XYZ file of C-alpha atoms in Angstrom:
674
model
C 99.173 67.041 -7.763
C 97.164 69.614 -5.705
C 98.144 70.637 -2.119
C 95.248 68.793 -0.402
C 96.311 65.422 -2.153
C 99.819 65.878 -1.272
C 98.845 66.435 2.397
C 96.769 63.477 2.487
C 99.346 61.251 0.823
C 102.102 62.475 3.255
C 99.799 61.719 6.237
C 99.243 58.037 4.873
C 102.938 57.542 4.516
C 103.892 58.824 7.915
C 101.173 56.609 9.673
C 102.418 53.597 7.630
C 105.977 54.249 8.862
C 105.126 54.645 12.412
C 102.850 51.503 12.458
C 105.668 49.521 10.664
C 108.258 50.815 13.161
C 105.991 49.888 16.013
C 105.420 46.369 14.587
C 109.265 45.924 14.182
C 109.818 47.131 17.616
C 107.286 44.828 19.088
C 108.744 41.942 17.234
C 112.164 42.569 18.552
C 111.046 42.878 21.988
C 109.211 39.521 21.667
C 112.362 37.851 20.370
C 114.534 39.321 23.183
C 111.836 38.499 25.884
C 111.675 34.952 24.527
C 115.571 34.464 24.829
C 115.660 35.978 28.228
C 112.638 33.966 29.584
C 113.417 30.718 28.068
C 114.176 28.053 30.671
C 117.298 25.906 30.068
C 116.646 23.056 27.742
C 119.611 20.936 29.060
C 121.703 20.877 32.038
C 125.362 19.920 32.190
C 126.490 18.661 35.533
C 130.192 18.889 36.184
C 132.033 17.355 39.175
C 135.051 19.468 39.894
C 135.878 17.867 43.235
C 139.465 17.419 44.014
C 140.609 13.993 42.904
C 137.478 13.322 40.996
C 138.920 14.075 37.605
C 141.208 11.932 35.347
C 144.367 13.017 33.750
C 144.148 13.225 29.929
C 147.431 11.772 28.298
C 149.989 14.342 27.386
C 149.968 13.022 23.860
C 146.228 12.988 23.206
C 146.074 15.576 20.207
C 148.762 15.815 17.506
C 149.203 16.076 13.765
C 149.628 13.674 10.896
C 151.875 14.882 8.168
C 151.659 12.998 4.688
C 153.279 13.795 1.442
C 149.991 14.309 -0.347
C 148.492 17.427 -2.157
C 152.070 18.660 -2.338
C 152.123 19.257 1.419
C 155.805 19.004 1.483
C 157.303 19.480 -2.009
C 155.876 22.850 -2.915
C 154.531 23.426 0.521
C 156.080 23.115 4.010
C 159.512 22.358 2.517
C 160.417 25.802 1.228
C 162.456 24.750 -1.775
C 161.231 26.884 -4.621
C 162.651 24.790 -7.626
C 160.583 21.825 -8.749
C 162.415 18.877 -10.337
C 165.834 20.381 -9.338
C 167.866 17.558 -10.719
C 165.868 16.985 -13.855
C 165.064 13.440 -12.985
C 161.306 13.532 -12.376
C 160.099 10.022 -13.320
C 163.359 8.158 -13.053
C 166.783 8.185 -14.256
C 166.080 7.386 -17.905
C 167.217 9.543 -20.821
C 165.874 11.602 -22.142
C 164.280 12.299 -18.648
C 161.274 14.312 -17.844
C 162.455 17.865 -17.236
C 159.085 19.386 -16.602
C 158.351 22.146 -15.380
C 161.728 23.537 -16.830
C 161.192 25.265 -20.145
C 163.554 27.138 -22.512
C 164.100 30.887 -22.599
C 164.286 31.816 -26.393
C 163.514 29.543 -29.316
C 164.739 26.364 -30.836
C 166.944 28.349 -33.258
C 168.974 29.944 -30.447
C 169.164 27.122 -27.881
C 168.827 23.391 -27.782
C 168.423 21.407 -24.459
C 168.728 17.618 -23.700
C 169.619 15.438 -20.744
C 172.305 12.969 -20.517
C 173.784 10.743 -17.642
C 176.996 12.940 -17.015
C 176.192 14.214 -13.471
C 178.845 13.811 -10.748
C 176.239 12.498 -8.324
C 176.095 8.617 -8.455
C 172.420 8.368 -7.121
C 171.093 10.844 -9.513
C 173.063 10.867 -12.795
C 170.871 12.903 -14.929
C 172.123 16.477 -15.935
C 170.771 19.115 -18.308
C 172.888 20.095 -21.303
C 172.237 23.644 -22.841
C 173.716 24.224 -26.250
C 173.615 27.800 -26.951
C 173.473 28.408 -30.726
C 173.406 32.239 -30.803
C 176.280 34.515 -30.053
C 176.521 37.902 -28.208
C 174.892 39.852 -30.979
C 172.767 37.177 -32.380
C 170.920 36.287 -29.061
C 167.694 37.956 -28.037
C 167.846 40.730 -25.398
C 168.413 39.085 -22.022
C 169.950 35.895 -23.468
C 168.648 32.409 -23.864
C 168.641 29.496 -21.281
C 166.048 27.758 -19.208
C 163.589 28.688 -16.486
C 161.787 27.038 -13.628
C 158.368 28.269 -12.388
C 158.591 26.235 -9.298
C 155.378 24.760 -7.787
C 152.823 26.933 -9.711
C 154.839 30.069 -9.354
C 157.610 31.085 -6.911
C 156.601 33.524 -4.110
C 159.214 36.243 -4.422
C 158.795 39.352 -2.117
C 160.550 42.666 -2.199
C 163.313 43.034 0.254
C 163.718 39.362 0.929
C 166.734 37.200 0.064
C 166.903 33.932 -1.732
C 169.941 31.529 -1.861
C 170.432 29.968 -5.401
C 172.830 26.908 -5.551
C 173.591 24.927 -8.696
C 176.253 22.703 -10.189
C 177.856 23.672 -13.566
C 180.166 22.335 -16.141
C 181.203 23.682 -19.461
C 183.769 23.151 -22.231
C 184.343 26.925 -22.565
C 184.172 30.116 -20.321
C 180.786 30.933 -18.901
C 178.990 34.153 -18.399
C 175.554 33.284 -17.001
C 172.839 35.282 -15.346
C 170.945 33.767 -12.396
C 167.622 35.772 -12.151
C 164.409 35.808 -10.339
C 161.899 37.055 -12.833
C 158.123 37.903 -13.060
C 155.881 35.078 -14.192
C 156.304 35.835 -17.882
C 160.033 36.784 -17.636
C 159.379 40.376 -18.716
C 160.428 41.820 -15.373
C 163.704 40.975 -13.466
C 163.190 41.103 -9.675
C 166.794 40.146 -8.777
C 169.859 38.970 -10.688
C 173.432 37.982 -10.299
C 176.192 36.916 -12.635
C 178.250 33.723 -12.607
C 181.385 34.178 -14.562
C 184.114 31.587 -14.921
C 186.852 30.511 -17.088
C 186.779 27.111 -19.014
C 189.536 25.822 -16.639
C 187.437 26.654 -13.645
C 184.316 24.901 -14.813
C 185.894 21.942 -16.897
C 184.594 19.640 -14.056
C 181.440 19.846 -12.043
C 181.716 23.000 -9.827
C 179.089 24.166 -7.138
C 178.141 27.841 -7.544
C 176.056 29.920 -5.106
C 174.489 33.379 -5.263
C 172.182 35.268 -2.913
C 169.563 37.323 -4.556
C 167.683 40.169 -3.017
C 164.324 40.903 -4.612
C 163.675 44.352 -5.895
C 159.981 43.631 -6.459
C 157.241 41.187 -5.507
C 155.618 38.518 -7.614
C 153.603 35.632 -6.219
C 154.027 33.655 -9.463
C 157.679 34.321 -10.156
C 160.208 32.035 -11.789
C 164.074 31.358 -11.679
C 166.004 31.911 -14.830
C 169.322 30.767 -15.975
C 170.424 32.759 -19.204
C 173.409 33.528 -21.249
C 174.432 35.256 -24.538
C 177.630 33.238 -24.691
C 177.758 30.571 -27.484
C 178.780 27.132 -26.277
C 177.702 24.163 -24.207
C 176.865 24.257 -20.475
C 175.798 21.381 -18.251
C 173.667 22.319 -15.257
C 172.381 20.019 -12.367
C 170.922 20.117 -8.953
C 169.468 23.588 -8.972
C 168.089 24.991 -5.713
C 166.435 28.241 -4.643
C 165.556 28.600 -1.086
C 164.315 31.671 0.891
C 167.062 32.590 3.333
C 164.276 33.175 5.908
C 162.974 29.845 6.831
C 161.911 28.480 10.346
C 165.108 28.460 12.371
C 167.078 28.250 9.034
C 165.869 24.451 8.836
C 164.059 24.818 5.517
C 160.377 25.024 6.680
C 158.106 27.741 5.138
C 157.402 30.088 7.986
C 153.629 30.801 7.543
C 152.739 27.115 7.008
C 154.947 26.093 10.112
C 153.215 28.612 12.304
C 149.704 27.383 11.292
C 150.867 23.872 12.179
C 152.519 25.078 15.434
C 149.378 26.874 16.630
C 147.592 23.549 16.981
C 150.247 22.814 19.725
C 150.590 19.237 18.630
C 151.890 16.733 21.073
C 153.055 14.357 18.339
C 153.626 14.241 14.668
C 152.958 11.065 12.577
C 155.080 10.933 9.403
C 155.723 10.583 6.371
C 152.294 8.865 5.616
C 149.902 7.305 4.898
C 149.661 5.670 1.755
C 152.908 7.541 0.864
C 154.712 5.107 2.832
C 153.278 2.177 1.030
C 153.342 3.109 -2.545
C 151.165 1.623 -5.280
C 154.009 -0.629 -5.811
C 157.056 -1.188 -3.516
C 159.466 0.212 -6.187
C 157.808 3.537 -5.461
C 157.496 3.473 -1.646
C 159.164 5.886 0.585
C 162.506 4.533 1.583
C 164.291 6.641 4.336
C 167.837 5.745 3.275
C 167.162 7.593 -0.282
C 166.303 10.711 1.663
C 169.188 11.311 3.870
C 172.768 12.785 3.293
C 173.556 16.004 1.187
C 170.330 17.157 -0.655
C 172.279 17.117 -4.040
C 172.917 13.366 -3.693
C 169.248 12.367 -2.927
C 167.814 10.680 -5.984
C 164.186 11.645 -5.207
C 161.255 9.433 -6.113
C 157.847 9.282 -7.852
C 154.961 8.923 -5.398
C 152.721 6.814 -7.346
C 149.768 6.857 -4.949
C 149.445 10.608 -5.162
C 151.041 10.940 -8.692
C 153.868 13.452 -8.458
C 157.540 13.381 -8.071
C 159.267 14.685 -4.996
C 162.984 15.533 -4.649
C 162.942 14.346 -1.086
C 164.485 17.528 0.343
C 162.082 16.805 3.161
C 163.418 13.436 4.247
C 164.039 11.268 7.259
C 166.389 13.784 8.843
C 164.109 16.828 8.307
C 161.002 15.049 9.733
C 162.891 14.586 13.063
C 164.022 18.043 13.005
C 160.575 19.260 12.329
C 159.098 17.246 15.333
C 161.820 18.639 17.572
C 161.209 22.288 16.491
C 157.446 21.959 16.968
C 157.867 20.241 20.370
C 156.022 17.157 19.289
C 156.988 13.415 19.770
C 157.949 11.881 16.447
C 155.916 8.847 15.303
C 157.668 7.194 12.378
C 155.628 4.986 9.986
C 157.798 2.634 7.932
C 157.081 0.227 5.101
C 156.697 -3.392 6.193
C 157.053 -4.955 2.853
C 153.683 -4.283 1.633
C 152.283 -1.916 -0.896
C 148.881 -1.493 -2.407
C 149.698 -4.012 -5.101
C 152.605 -6.309 -3.939
C 153.955 -7.916 -0.825
C 157.100 -9.329 0.519
C 156.597 -12.839 2.060
C 157.421 -13.188 5.705
C 160.205 -15.752 4.922
C 162.109 -12.942 3.036
C 161.218 -9.784 4.992
C 164.455 -9.353 6.954
C 165.966 -6.748 4.583
C 162.865 -4.606 5.350
C 163.321 -5.257 9.076
C 166.986 -4.206 8.822
C 166.030 -1.040 7.020
C 163.615 -0.118 9.987
C 166.244 -0.924 12.529
C 168.790 1.309 10.752
C 166.201 4.030 10.604
C 165.900 3.953 14.340
C 169.638 3.890 14.708
C 169.778 6.925 12.476
C 167.446 8.793 14.885
C 168.687 7.319 18.227
C 172.058 5.971 17.605
C 175.335 7.291 18.857
C 177.266 9.592 16.561
C 179.910 6.809 16.121
C 177.338 4.156 15.100
C 176.896 3.300 11.541
C 173.686 5.229 10.823
C 174.070 7.746 13.854
C 177.371 8.860 12.052
C 175.243 9.696 8.852
C 173.101 11.860 11.106
C 176.115 13.393 12.526
C 177.571 14.352 9.273
C 174.402 16.093 8.544
C 175.152 18.352 11.565
C 173.461 16.633 14.343
C 175.705 14.955 16.993
C 173.042 14.415 19.616
C 170.391 11.635 18.923
C 166.791 12.593 18.187
C 164.059 11.416 20.467
C 162.048 8.549 19.003
C 159.658 6.450 21.162
C 156.989 5.448 18.789
C 157.045 3.505 15.488
C 154.165 2.267 13.402
C 154.651 -1.007 11.426
C 152.926 -0.169 8.139
C 149.812 1.841 7.179
C 146.374 0.217 6.659
C 147.898 -3.066 5.928
C 146.068 -5.326 8.451
C 143.997 -7.163 5.835
C 147.053 -7.963 3.465
C 148.258 -11.648 3.385
C 151.519 -11.199 4.921
C 150.918 -8.436 7.336
C 150.603 -10.282 10.628
C 153.563 -12.561 9.806
C 155.738 -9.556 8.771
C 154.538 -7.683 11.737
C 155.718 -10.252 14.277
C 159.266 -10.288 12.756
C 159.457 -6.508 13.002
C 158.009 -6.431 16.494
C 160.423 -9.059 17.906
C 163.512 -7.524 16.195
C 162.609 -3.922 17.332
C 161.840 -4.912 21.021
C 165.027 -6.762 21.215
C 167.142 -3.843 19.973
C 164.984 -1.067 21.552
C 162.669 -2.396 24.255
C 161.422 0.962 25.290
C 160.026 1.892 21.853
C 156.253 1.588 21.674
C 154.967 -0.142 18.621
C 151.815 0.616 16.697
C 149.738 -2.086 14.810
C 147.641 -1.516 11.667
C 144.967 -3.794 13.016
C 141.774 -2.203 14.913
C 141.490 -3.494 18.397
C 138.442 -1.318 19.358
C 135.902 -3.928 18.944
C 137.821 -7.137 19.640
C 141.279 -8.069 21.035
C 144.339 -8.106 18.794
C 145.897 -11.504 17.975
C 149.441 -10.018 18.184
C 151.393 -7.950 20.677
C 151.253 -4.083 20.322
C 151.312 -1.018 22.536
C 148.806 0.825 20.246
C 146.464 -0.033 17.408
C 145.540 2.264 14.545
C 142.057 3.376 14.074
C 141.046 5.363 10.890
C 137.708 6.676 10.080
C 136.465 8.916 7.094
C 132.741 9.063 6.992
C 129.730 11.483 6.777
C 129.164 14.333 9.265
C 125.989 12.623 10.778
C 127.778 9.401 11.089
C 130.902 10.785 12.770
C 128.815 12.962 15.078
C 127.073 9.643 16.170
C 130.493 8.117 16.789
C 130.892 10.304 19.760
C 130.331 7.086 21.673
C 132.644 5.025 19.535
C 134.957 4.016 22.301
C 132.605 3.758 25.354
C 132.477 0.136 25.315
C 135.949 -0.608 24.138
C 137.811 -2.909 26.354
C 140.165 -0.975 28.792
C 142.571 -4.004 28.775
C 145.235 -4.523 26.258
C 146.777 -1.763 23.849
C 145.628 1.711 23.467
C 143.945 3.283 20.566
C 145.681 5.681 18.169
C 142.951 7.445 16.089
C 145.718 8.437 13.578
C 143.374 9.540 10.674
C 139.933 10.943 11.087
C 137.782 13.388 9.073
C 134.375 13.976 7.525
C 134.507 13.482 3.849
C 131.997 13.304 1.080
C 129.287 15.800 -0.048
C 128.551 17.224 3.300
C 132.344 18.030 3.860
C 132.753 20.118 0.612
C 136.299 21.599 0.584
C 135.957 22.037 4.311
C 132.597 22.946 5.630
C 131.210 23.977 9.015
C 129.019 20.978 9.293
C 132.045 18.658 8.847
C 133.924 20.573 11.491
C 131.096 20.232 14.042
C 130.893 16.565 13.691
C 134.629 16.315 14.135
C 134.449 18.468 17.272
C 131.737 16.108 18.708
C 133.936 13.097 17.844
C 136.893 14.597 19.482
C 134.977 15.404 22.747
C 134.171 11.598 22.682
C 137.762 10.765 22.371
C 138.650 13.251 25.133
C 136.149 11.391 27.383
C 137.579 8.135 26.384
C 141.116 9.127 26.655
C 141.802 6.473 29.307
C 141.813 4.116 26.306
C 142.498 6.601 23.336
C 145.921 8.085 23.855
C 146.570 9.830 20.509
C 144.404 11.302 17.720
C 145.234 13.383 14.547
C 143.223 14.735 11.622
C 144.000 13.843 7.920
C 145.162 15.310 5.667
C 146.815 18.238 7.166
C 148.010 20.342 4.149
C 146.647 20.927 0.644
C 148.293 23.058 -2.116
C 145.229 24.243 -3.874
C 146.889 23.715 -7.285
C 147.141 19.939 -6.763
C 144.061 18.852 -4.515
C 144.418 15.154 -4.359
C 141.996 14.839 -1.325
C 139.060 16.695 0.187
C 138.860 18.136 2.619
C 142.045 19.294 4.318
C 143.111 21.253 7.311
C 145.289 23.991 5.963
C 144.892 25.181 2.417
C 147.655 27.186 0.686
C 149.265 28.274 -2.572
C 152.669 29.939 -3.118
C 151.970 32.906 -1.013
C 148.736 32.625 0.927
C 147.029 30.232 3.352
C 143.986 29.734 5.500
C 142.612 27.122 7.866
C 139.354 25.272 7.127
C 136.577 25.077 9.935
C 138.295 21.709 10.817
C 141.573 23.353 11.384
C 139.906 25.722 13.861
C 138.366 22.801 15.584
C 141.705 21.513 16.380
C 142.797 24.736 17.932
C 139.933 24.418 20.402
C 141.591 21.195 21.854
C 145.099 22.553 21.988
C 145.015 22.783 25.978
C 143.275 19.255 26.367
C 146.377 17.100 26.184
C 147.763 16.672 29.810
C 144.759 18.504 31.308
C 142.266 16.997 33.850
C 139.004 15.618 32.451
C 136.050 16.404 34.688
C 133.178 13.930 35.077
C 130.197 15.683 33.232
C 126.747 14.519 32.394
C 124.163 16.179 30.145
C 120.503 15.964 31.027
C 117.464 17.008 29.150
C 116.748 16.923 25.337
C 120.349 16.517 24.380
C 120.241 14.525 21.175
C 121.998 17.157 19.067
C 124.427 18.148 21.912
C 127.826 16.886 23.018
C 129.691 18.545 25.885
C 132.649 18.151 28.143
C 134.594 19.885 30.934
C 138.294 20.034 31.835
C 140.582 21.986 33.960
C 143.852 23.394 32.702
C 146.443 25.835 33.550
C 147.599 28.969 31.594
C 150.335 31.207 33.067
C 150.028 29.502 36.325
C 146.257 30.181 36.522
C 143.652 27.473 36.825
C 140.740 27.441 34.392
C 137.715 25.312 33.870
C 136.861 24.896 30.180
C 133.368 23.777 29.030
C 133.168 22.752 25.416
C 129.857 22.205 23.694
C 128.774 21.263 20.154
C 125.212 22.031 19.046
C 124.657 19.877 16.027
C 121.039 21.042 15.652
C 119.445 23.875 13.815
C 118.044 25.642 16.827
C 119.685 27.433 19.672
C 119.871 25.687 23.046
C 119.966 27.166 26.479
C 122.436 25.111 28.576
C 122.652 25.387 32.282
C 125.888 24.371 34.027
C 125.968 23.075 37.343
C 129.544 22.724 38.903
C 129.829 20.813 42.204
C 132.753 20.240 44.389
C 134.312 23.570 44.161
C 135.151 25.777 47.058
C 132.506 28.614 46.669
C 135.302 31.189 47.031
C 137.428 30.162 43.979
C 135.506 31.429 41.033
C 136.278 34.920 39.617
C 134.758 36.848 36.724
C 138.002 38.564 35.356
C 139.560 36.721 32.598
C 136.651 34.368 31.781
C 135.811 34.168 28.023
C 133.719 32.408 25.508
C 134.807 31.222 22.061
C 132.171 30.325 19.335
C 132.692 28.654 15.982
C 129.651 29.107 13.832
C 128.257 30.657 10.571
C 125.005 31.381 8.707
C 125.075 28.243 6.746
C 126.277 24.753 7.641
C 128.036 24.403 4.332
C 130.002 27.569 4.650
C 133.688 27.309 3.896
C 136.835 29.483 4.045
C 138.614 30.599 0.926
C 141.600 32.902 0.017
C 139.107 35.716 -0.472
C 137.426 35.063 2.977
C 139.942 33.165 4.897
C 138.062 33.544 8.212
C 134.409 33.378 7.093
C 134.111 30.438 9.515
C 136.543 31.067 12.272
C 136.327 31.282 16.134
C 135.183 34.505 17.610
C 136.316 35.286 21.057
C 134.715 37.651 23.740
C 134.432 38.194 27.480
C 132.013 35.999 29.146
C 129.425 38.038 31.124
C 128.666 36.764 34.483
C 125.377 36.856 36.413
C 124.361 36.505 39.979
C 122.533 33.086 40.122
C 122.868 30.724 37.176
C 125.547 29.568 34.989
C 123.468 29.684 31.818
C 124.784 29.785 28.239
C 123.130 29.973 24.881
C 124.537 27.567 22.264
C 123.806 28.915 18.827
C 122.472 26.673 16.173
C 125.208 24.671 14.312
C 127.922 25.859 16.617
C 131.040 24.825 18.565
C 131.419 26.816 21.701
C 133.997 26.902 24.723
C 133.585 28.753 27.878
C 136.700 29.383 30.051
C 136.106 30.173 33.649
C 138.947 31.520 35.725
C 139.464 29.759 39.101
C 140.635 32.300 41.656
C 139.824 33.475 45.108
C 136.676 35.600 44.982
C 133.382 35.056 46.684
C 130.913 34.683 43.952
C 128.481 31.772 43.245
C 129.133 29.552 40.326
C 126.736 31.544 37.942
C 127.197 32.683 34.293
C 124.575 34.144 31.893
C 125.028 35.006 28.414
C 121.982 35.807 26.154
C 123.877 36.523 22.973
C 123.785 33.881 20.240
C 126.617 35.382 17.980
C 130.050 37.060 18.625
């Protein structure tokens, strides 16, 4: 190429660059100018006059825990061993010992189950016949291993308490080890050595293992090189570090605690009913020493639980988290069979005994069982639910009345929850609360913002104990689902004179056993994240017990839902505006607050929090745990107008600090992302 041609080409390129840059600059200026000059599309009028607001119930937002998706067994309950008593599926022999497997091969070890355990309620024990001797056994010995719930999370420097029961006809020399997922690397190990006379009868042995390495998919191994027969039973491995030493996995507990729930409903759900009554949750089988609990097969969600997380532990959890316990018990009805009202009294007595376990004096029949578990003082219990989703069953109403009368006679202060929906017509039986469950599409739940607007204010209160967006637009936890739920919750907040409690469902899912979509908190053995629906619940943490301000949206607000509350934090007063933009375009919203002293608003400490993403179907994951999560920043104040921009498909909150400072009630924020 000659010199003149090169100069010409360079000039063309330079001119093109300058023209392009100018075009981009002008485009940006137009966009900014449009944002800055756009008149508010809607106005939110808020009355903040003294005495004009209405107190929101202290109990409004809480959580619902169900044993589903391995939420407890393999989740919140920190026990690492799965099927610790070798009785999964029942006490038949041979029993189902999965996920236990042998270390070695069948020429060196033989395992079988028999009914020789010392525990009357769970008679199955595992017998290991070691066929090889010291020199004939493979390196490391032979035995059995347990991988826990899709791998045990073992972390370097942390301690783990292993307990087991052992019996033998001869001396034992057994290694108790935490090993890598394939058993090739030992992370921690201790010996159990005993003479035949010491272990001729069942004997409990305990060791504490300190991990020298980390493996999120580790396993527990029991191995030996000593020939002979050894029986083992009730093998437990627990992290020494659980919440308050109460057995709850710390990270999952913290995620739950951060919602600041005012109540916890437990243990289900369909888990309470069972497909058949023979597999329903029966609280008496879940108390007492953990070794003596028989466990049961939850036939609705199709897995075995050892019931380490039992009746006592649920009450302990409620107290630890500062939430009122709401106990749901079986009323003689499962999905497939029912007890007639004429013969329902054994179930009624079981419910009364369960209340006595929680509330009874330490010298009472069932209060003494609680006391023997280390808890002299009664637990607080003010709410019970008679059954779950059973209103349409043949014997529900008849059974309900028998339960209601018996409980009210013994405990007149307890508030009772009916399964029957009273939101559209009065109940035909007495109750303090009625259950309302809703699982639907995002668009439908968004429209249900008005669900309780026309509900009668007479009679029992509503308990929205299960709500969620489900179906294709929910995915495994989408932004779209969360926005619809946020709008629905604002509607509940505004109707909190009739709706006194609400909880999302389900709360937890172990990603290795997803029985339901979506869920609030997703986890595996070592990691976890919250779905957008989880983060929505965090927006409402301060609502319970706060004051609802009267607010009205004016303008084109078909895709918007908004509310206003006042609440305290560290003795400072705030006004919080919450707004859902369910539409695909950003909206300017002007907020007019009346009834305030003009000298009580201050810029300092005011903030905005926005939940949004680039796509309404965006979800969080282990690789991107906060792809859709709230972003918080300071809220910039202007001189004249309180105007905020609501990004498309977003949930926003704006906290305004009420302090003495002479400034007009004006805010401006032109940014649409955080």
